């Protein structure tokens, strides 16, 4: 992925409206029954910047930011203020062998919990716990991989608190503006 590790300016993020988009294929048989297939395991987040009223300084900053990303060519960090934190998230249950784990956030449901892989944690935001006791580890803030100094013991629980951004890109190579 062509990615610039820079966050969209906050004054633009506040105008974003987002939605999770899943993809399900379905076919209807001659008898009228439906067969459904989940096309991907994770939702694709889509955001629309709406009704952004910017000062001339903010517009200049956004215009420069957009051009530096070359429109849709380079992805960037984006903060979705509706969902940007994980609190006491279970990252792993130890098996005595592994010491590397992917940050993730679980959206609880009694039938089918949803797991979101966290690949863009915010620098210095990850706090790790082993069995509810704060612990040290190395976090790769480029991919969300946590490395512990030694393997996580059998049935030991690793949890984390963290803030995260998501990787997004502009969907088009131009934007409409009106100068008042």
PDB file of C-alpha atoms in Angstrom:
ATOM      1  CA  UNK A   1       0.000   0.000   0.000  1.00  0.00           C
ATOM      2  CA  UNK A   2       1.263   3.466  -0.827  1.00  0.00           C
ATOM      3  CA  UNK A   3       0.983   4.979   2.636  1.00  0.00           C
ATOM      4  CA  UNK A   4       2.012   8.306   4.119  1.00  0.00           C
ATOM      5  CA  UNK A   5       2.192   8.077   7.910  1.00  0.00           C
ATOM      6  CA  UNK A   6       0.445  11.389   8.484  1.00  0.00           C
ATOM      7  CA  UNK A   7      -2.968  12.097   9.922  1.00  0.00           C
ATOM      8  CA  UNK A   8      -5.665  14.059   8.160  1.00  0.00           C
ATOM      9  CA  UNK A   9      -5.965  17.540   9.702  1.00  0.00           C
ATOM     10  CA  UNK A  10      -8.394  17.514  12.634  1.00  0.00           C
ATOM     11  CA  UNK A  11     -10.380  20.438  11.278  1.00  0.00           C
ATOM     12  CA  UNK A  12     -11.339  18.244   8.283  1.00  0.00           C
ATOM     13  CA  UNK A  13     -11.966  15.068  10.299  1.00  0.00           C
ATOM     14  CA  UNK A  14     -14.723  16.838  12.209  1.00  0.00           C
ATOM     15  CA  UNK A  15     -16.728  17.157   8.957  1.00  0.00           C
ATOM     16  CA  UNK A  16     -16.453  13.457   8.087  1.00  0.00           C
ATOM     17  CA  UNK A  17     -19.499  11.211   8.031  1.00  0.00           C
ATOM     18  CA  UNK A  18     -18.671   7.510   8.006  1.00  0.00           C
ATOM     19  CA  UNK A  19     -20.244   4.135   7.536  1.00  0.00           C
ATOM     20  CA  UNK A  20     -19.073   0.541   7.759  1.00  0.00           C
ATOM     21  CA  UNK A  21     -19.639  -1.341   4.524  1.00  0.00           C
ATOM     22  CA  UNK A  22     -19.726  -5.121   4.403  1.00  0.00           C
ATOM     23  CA  UNK A  23     -20.147  -7.195   1.260  1.00  0.00           C
ATOM     24  CA  UNK A  24     -22.503 -10.145   0.963  1.00  0.00           C
ATOM     25  CA  UNK A  25     -23.302 -12.038  -2.230  1.00  0.00           C
ATOM     26  CA  UNK A  26     -26.534 -13.936  -2.534  1.00  0.00           C
ATOM     27  CA  UNK A  27     -28.223 -16.226  -4.977  1.00  0.00           C
ATOM     28  CA  UNK A  28     -31.856 -17.269  -5.132  1.00  0.00           C
ATOM     29  CA  UNK A  29     -32.601 -20.828  -6.158  1.00  0.00           C
ATOM     30  CA  UNK A  30     -35.540 -21.844  -8.353  1.00  0.00           C
ATOM     31  CA  UNK A  31     -37.354 -23.002  -5.235  1.00  0.00           C
ATOM     32  CA  UNK A  32     -37.037 -19.497  -3.764  1.00  0.00           C
ATOM     33  CA  UNK A  33     -34.404 -20.237  -1.143  1.00  0.00           C
ATOM     34  CA  UNK A  34     -31.527 -17.865  -0.640  1.00  0.00           C
ATOM     35  CA  UNK A  35     -27.868 -18.725  -0.322  1.00  0.00           C
ATOM     36  CA  UNK A  36     -25.703 -15.980   1.172  1.00  0.00           C
ATOM     37  CA  UNK A  37     -21.926 -15.658   1.174  1.00  0.00           C
ATOM     38  CA  UNK A  38     -19.808 -13.134   3.061  1.00  0.00           C
ATOM     39  CA  UNK A  39     -17.385 -11.731   0.460  1.00  0.00           C
ATOM     40  CA  UNK A  40     -14.868 -10.435   3.005  1.00  0.00           C
ATOM     41  CA  UNK A  41     -14.450 -10.875   6.748  1.00  0.00           C
ATOM     42  CA  UNK A  42     -13.914  -7.203   7.536  1.00  0.00           C
ATOM     43  CA  UNK A  43     -15.937  -4.119   6.809  1.00  0.00           C
ATOM     44  CA  UNK A  44     -14.613  -1.423   4.539  1.00  0.00           C
ATOM     45  CA  UNK A  45     -15.015   1.950   6.207  1.00  0.00           C
ATOM     46  CA  UNK A  46     -16.193   4.738   3.927  1.00  0.00           C
ATOM     47  CA  UNK A  47     -16.127   8.392   4.921  1.00  0.00           C
ATOM     48  CA  UNK A  48     -17.556  11.464   3.247  1.00  0.00           C
ATOM     49  CA  UNK A  49     -16.450  14.985   4.070  1.00  0.00           C
ATOM     50  CA  UNK A  50     -19.650  17.023   4.089  1.00  0.00           C
ATOM     51  CA  UNK A  51     -20.409  20.708   4.448  1.00  0.00           C
ATOM     52  CA  UNK A  52     -16.851  21.664   5.333  1.00  0.00           C
ATOM     53  CA  UNK A  53     -16.693  25.395   5.904  1.00  0.00           C
ATOM     54  CA  UNK A  54     -13.048  26.298   6.122  1.00  0.00           C
ATOM     55  CA  UNK A  55     -11.199  29.501   6.776  1.00  0.00           C
ATOM     56  CA  UNK A  56      -8.781  30.552   4.051  1.00  0.00           C
ATOM     57  CA  UNK A  57      -5.881  29.253   6.173  1.00  0.00           C
ATOM     58  CA  UNK A  58      -7.606  25.893   6.713  1.00  0.00           C
ATOM     59  CA  UNK A  59      -8.387  25.637   3.011  1.00  0.00           C
ATOM     60  CA  UNK A  60      -4.746  26.276   2.117  1.00  0.00           C
ATOM     61  CA  UNK A  61      -3.684  23.568   4.589  1.00  0.00           C
ATOM     62  CA  UNK A  62      -6.222  21.071   3.223  1.00  0.00           C
ATOM     63  CA  UNK A  63      -5.368  21.885  -0.394  1.00  0.00           C
ATOM     64  CA  UNK A  64      -1.663  21.290   0.336  1.00  0.00           C
ATOM     65  CA  UNK A  65      -2.474  18.082   2.230  1.00  0.00           C
ATOM     66  CA  UNK A  66      -4.649  16.755  -0.625  1.00  0.00           C
ATOM     67  CA  UNK A  67      -2.024  17.566  -3.249  1.00  0.00           C
ATOM     68  CA  UNK A  68       0.752  15.999  -1.152  1.00  0.00           C
ATOM     69  CA  UNK A  69      -1.270  12.743  -1.103  1.00  0.00           C
ATOM     70  CA  UNK A  70      -1.553  13.124  -4.896  1.00  0.00           C
ATOM     71  CA  UNK A  71      -5.314  12.789  -4.609  1.00  0.00           C
ATOM     72  CA  UNK A  72      -6.139   9.103  -4.189  1.00  0.00           C
ATOM     73  CA  UNK A  73      -2.585   7.810  -4.710  1.00  0.00           C
ATOM     74  CA  UNK A  74      -1.378   7.721  -1.096  1.00  0.00           C
ATOM     75  CA  UNK A  75      -3.280   6.443   1.928  1.00  0.00           C
ATOM     76  CA  UNK A  76      -3.129   8.339   5.214  1.00  0.00           C
ATOM     77  CA  UNK A  77      -4.157   8.124   8.859  1.00  0.00           C
ATOM     78  CA  UNK A  78      -7.689   9.115   9.798  1.00  0.00           C
ATOM     79  CA  UNK A  79      -9.293   9.345  13.251  1.00  0.00           C
ATOM     80  CA  UNK A  80     -12.875   8.091  13.345  1.00  0.00           C
ATOM     81  CA  UNK A  81     -14.154   9.799  16.485  1.00  0.00           C
ATOM     82  CA  UNK A  82     -17.073   7.360  16.659  1.00  0.00           C
ATOM     83  CA  UNK A  83     -14.649   4.424  17.128  1.00  0.00           C
ATOM     84  CA  UNK A  84     -11.001   5.095  17.941  1.00  0.00           C
ATOM     85  CA  UNK A  85     -10.223   3.404  21.266  1.00  0.00           C
ATOM     86  CA  UNK A  86      -9.815  -0.030  22.701  1.00  0.00           C
ATOM     87  CA  UNK A  87     -10.206  -0.453  26.462  1.00  0.00           C
ATOM     88  CA  UNK A  88      -9.192  -3.700  28.177  1.00  0.00           C
ATOM     89  CA  UNK A  89      -9.193  -5.518  24.833  1.00  0.00           C
ATOM     90  CA  UNK A  90      -8.145  -9.169  24.974  1.00  0.00           C
ATOM     91  CA  UNK A  91      -5.215  -9.482  22.587  1.00  0.00           C
ATOM     92  CA  UNK A  92      -4.193 -13.058  23.308  1.00  0.00           C
ATOM     93  CA  UNK A  93      -4.491 -16.089  25.539  1.00  0.00           C
ATOM     94  CA  UNK A  94      -1.043 -17.548  26.035  1.00  0.00           C
ATOM     95  CA  UNK A  95       0.083 -20.948  24.793  1.00  0.00           C
ATOM     96  CA  UNK A  96       3.587 -20.846  26.268  1.00  0.00           C
ATOM     97  CA  UNK A  97       5.209 -20.511  22.822  1.00  0.00           C
ATOM     98  CA  UNK A  98       4.320 -17.200  21.198  1.00  0.00           C
ATOM     99  CA  UNK A  99       5.500 -13.722  22.136  1.00  0.00           C
ATOM    100  CA  UNK A 100       4.157 -11.726  19.131  1.00  0.00           C
ATOM    101  CA  UNK A 101       0.513 -10.737  18.866  1.00  0.00           C
ATOM    102  CA  UNK A 102      -1.664  -8.517  16.679  1.00  0.00           C
ATOM    103  CA  UNK A 103      -3.598  -5.692  18.346  1.00  0.00           C
ATOM    104  CA  UNK A 104      -7.313  -6.175  17.856  1.00  0.00           C
ATOM    105  CA  UNK A 105     -10.632  -4.898  19.062  1.00  0.00           C
ATOM    106  CA  UNK A 106     -13.570  -7.196  19.712  1.00  0.00           C
ATOM    107  CA  UNK A 107     -17.132  -5.966  19.194  1.00  0.00           C
ATOM    108  CA  UNK A 108     -19.076  -8.221  21.524  1.00  0.00           C
ATOM    109  CA  UNK A 109     -22.147 -10.160  20.492  1.00  0.00           C
ATOM    110  CA  UNK A 110     -23.557 -13.320  22.097  1.00  0.00           C
ATOM    111  CA  UNK A 111     -23.728 -15.168  18.752  1.00  0.00           C
ATOM    112  CA  UNK A 112     -21.056 -13.779  16.435  1.00  0.00           C
ATOM    113  CA  UNK A 113     -18.515 -11.340  17.924  1.00  0.00           C
ATOM    114  CA  UNK A 114     -16.724  -9.191  15.359  1.00  0.00           C
ATOM    115  CA  UNK A 115     -12.934  -8.848  15.447  1.00  0.00           C
ATOM    116  CA  UNK A 116     -11.201  -5.787  14.050  1.00  0.00           C
ATOM    117  CA  UNK A 117      -7.470  -5.950  13.391  1.00  0.00           C
ATOM    118  CA  UNK A 118      -5.740  -2.768  14.578  1.00  0.00           C
ATOM    119  CA  UNK A 119      -2.887  -1.833  12.244  1.00  0.00           C
ATOM    120  CA  UNK A 120      -2.469   1.879  12.972  1.00  0.00           C
ATOM    121  CA  UNK A 121      -2.228   2.376  16.747  1.00  0.00           C
ATOM    122  CA  UNK A 122      -1.391   5.921  17.788  1.00  0.00           C
ATOM    123  CA  UNK A 123       2.225   6.368  18.923  1.00  0.00           C
ATOM    124  CA  UNK A 124       2.730   5.899  22.667  1.00  0.00           C
ATOM    125  CA  UNK A 125      -0.953   5.098  23.275  1.00  0.00           C
ATOM    126  CA  UNK A 126      -0.706   1.329  23.834  1.00  0.00           C
ATOM    127  CA  UNK A 127      -0.700   0.104  27.446  1.00  0.00           C
ATOM    128  CA  UNK A 128      -0.252  -3.650  27.884  1.00  0.00           C
ATOM    129  CA  UNK A 129      -1.431  -5.837  30.763  1.00  0.00           C
ATOM    130  CA  UNK A 130      -0.746  -9.460  31.630  1.00  0.00           C
ATOM    131  CA  UNK A 131      -3.509 -10.813  33.868  1.00  0.00           C
ATOM    132  CA  UNK A 132      -4.508  -7.184  34.645  1.00  0.00           C
ATOM    133  CA  UNK A 133      -0.987  -6.153  35.725  1.00  0.00           C
ATOM    134  CA  UNK A 134       0.711  -3.508  33.591  1.00  0.00           C
ATOM    135  CA  UNK A 135       3.622  -4.929  31.633  1.00  0.00           C
ATOM    136  CA  UNK A 136       6.225  -3.877  29.113  1.00  0.00           C
ATOM    137  CA  UNK A 137       6.398  -4.827  25.469  1.00  0.00           C
ATOM    138  CA  UNK A 138       7.445  -3.432  22.119  1.00  0.00           C
ATOM    139  CA  UNK A 139       4.704  -2.112  19.855  1.00  0.00           C
ATOM    140  CA  UNK A 140       5.238  -1.701  16.125  1.00  0.00           C
ATOM    141  CA  UNK A 141       3.120   1.360  15.426  1.00  0.00           C
ATOM    142  CA  UNK A 142       3.253   0.677  11.674  1.00  0.00           C
ATOM    143  CA  UNK A 143       1.338  -2.607  11.830  1.00  0.00           C
ATOM    144  CA  UNK A 144      -0.004  -3.082  15.374  1.00  0.00           C
ATOM    145  CA  UNK A 145       2.206  -6.060  16.263  1.00  0.00           C
ATOM    146  CA  UNK A 146       3.014  -6.370  19.976  1.00  0.00           C
ATOM    147  CA  UNK A 147       6.202  -8.207  20.982  1.00  0.00           C
ATOM    148  CA  UNK A 148       6.677  -9.359  24.569  1.00  0.00           C
ATOM    149  CA  UNK A 149      10.144 -10.043  26.019  1.00  0.00           C
ATOM    150  CA  UNK A 150       9.237 -13.724  26.470  1.00  0.00           C
ATOM    151  CA  UNK A 151       6.432 -16.070  25.390  1.00  0.00           C
ATOM    152  CA  UNK A 152       3.068 -15.537  27.046  1.00  0.00           C
ATOM    153  CA  UNK A 153       2.536 -18.348  29.566  1.00  0.00           C
ATOM    154  CA  UNK A 154      -0.107 -21.039  29.146  1.00  0.00           C
ATOM    155  CA  UNK A 155      -3.629 -19.565  29.619  1.00  0.00           C
ATOM    156  CA  UNK A 156      -2.210 -16.156  30.604  1.00  0.00           C
ATOM    157  CA  UNK A 157      -4.301 -13.275  29.239  1.00  0.00           C
ATOM    158  CA  UNK A 158      -2.734 -10.294  27.447  1.00  0.00           C
ATOM    159  CA  UNK A 159      -4.963  -7.209  27.265  1.00  0.00           C
ATOM    160  CA  UNK A 160      -4.385  -3.673  26.053  1.00  0.00           C
ATOM    161  CA  UNK A 161      -5.745  -0.148  26.149  1.00  0.00           C
ATOM    162  CA  UNK A 162      -5.001   1.908  23.036  1.00  0.00           C
ATOM    163  CA  UNK A 163      -6.029   4.648  20.655  1.00  0.00           C
ATOM    164  CA  UNK A 164      -5.992   3.947  16.930  1.00  0.00           C
ATOM    165  CA  UNK A 165      -6.364   5.560  13.539  1.00  0.00           C
ATOM    166  CA  UNK A 166      -7.453   3.877  10.326  1.00  0.00           C
ATOM    167  CA  UNK A 167      -5.712   3.908   6.967  1.00  0.00           C
ATOM    168  CA  UNK A 168      -7.848   5.667   4.361  1.00  0.00           C
ATOM    169  CA  UNK A 169      -7.345   7.311   1.011  1.00  0.00           C
ATOM    170  CA  UNK A 170      -9.236   9.908  -0.940  1.00  0.00           C
ATOM    171  CA  UNK A 171     -11.582   8.131  -3.348  1.00  0.00           C
ATOM    172  CA  UNK A 172     -11.129  10.722  -6.087  1.00  0.00           C
ATOM    173  CA  UNK A 173      -8.332  12.823  -7.508  1.00  0.00           C
ATOM    174  CA  UNK A 174     -10.197  16.131  -7.324  1.00  0.00           C
ATOM    175  CA  UNK A 175     -12.555  18.022  -5.036  1.00  0.00           C
ATOM    176  CA  UNK A 176     -15.199  20.697  -5.456  1.00  0.00           C
ATOM    177  CA  UNK A 177     -14.759  24.018  -3.710  1.00  0.00           C
ATOM    178  CA  UNK A 178     -16.642  27.260  -3.487  1.00  0.00           C
ATOM    179  CA  UNK A 179     -14.917  30.453  -2.410  1.00  0.00           C
ATOM    180  CA  UNK A 180     -17.217  32.894  -0.662  1.00  0.00           C
TER     181      UNK A 180
END
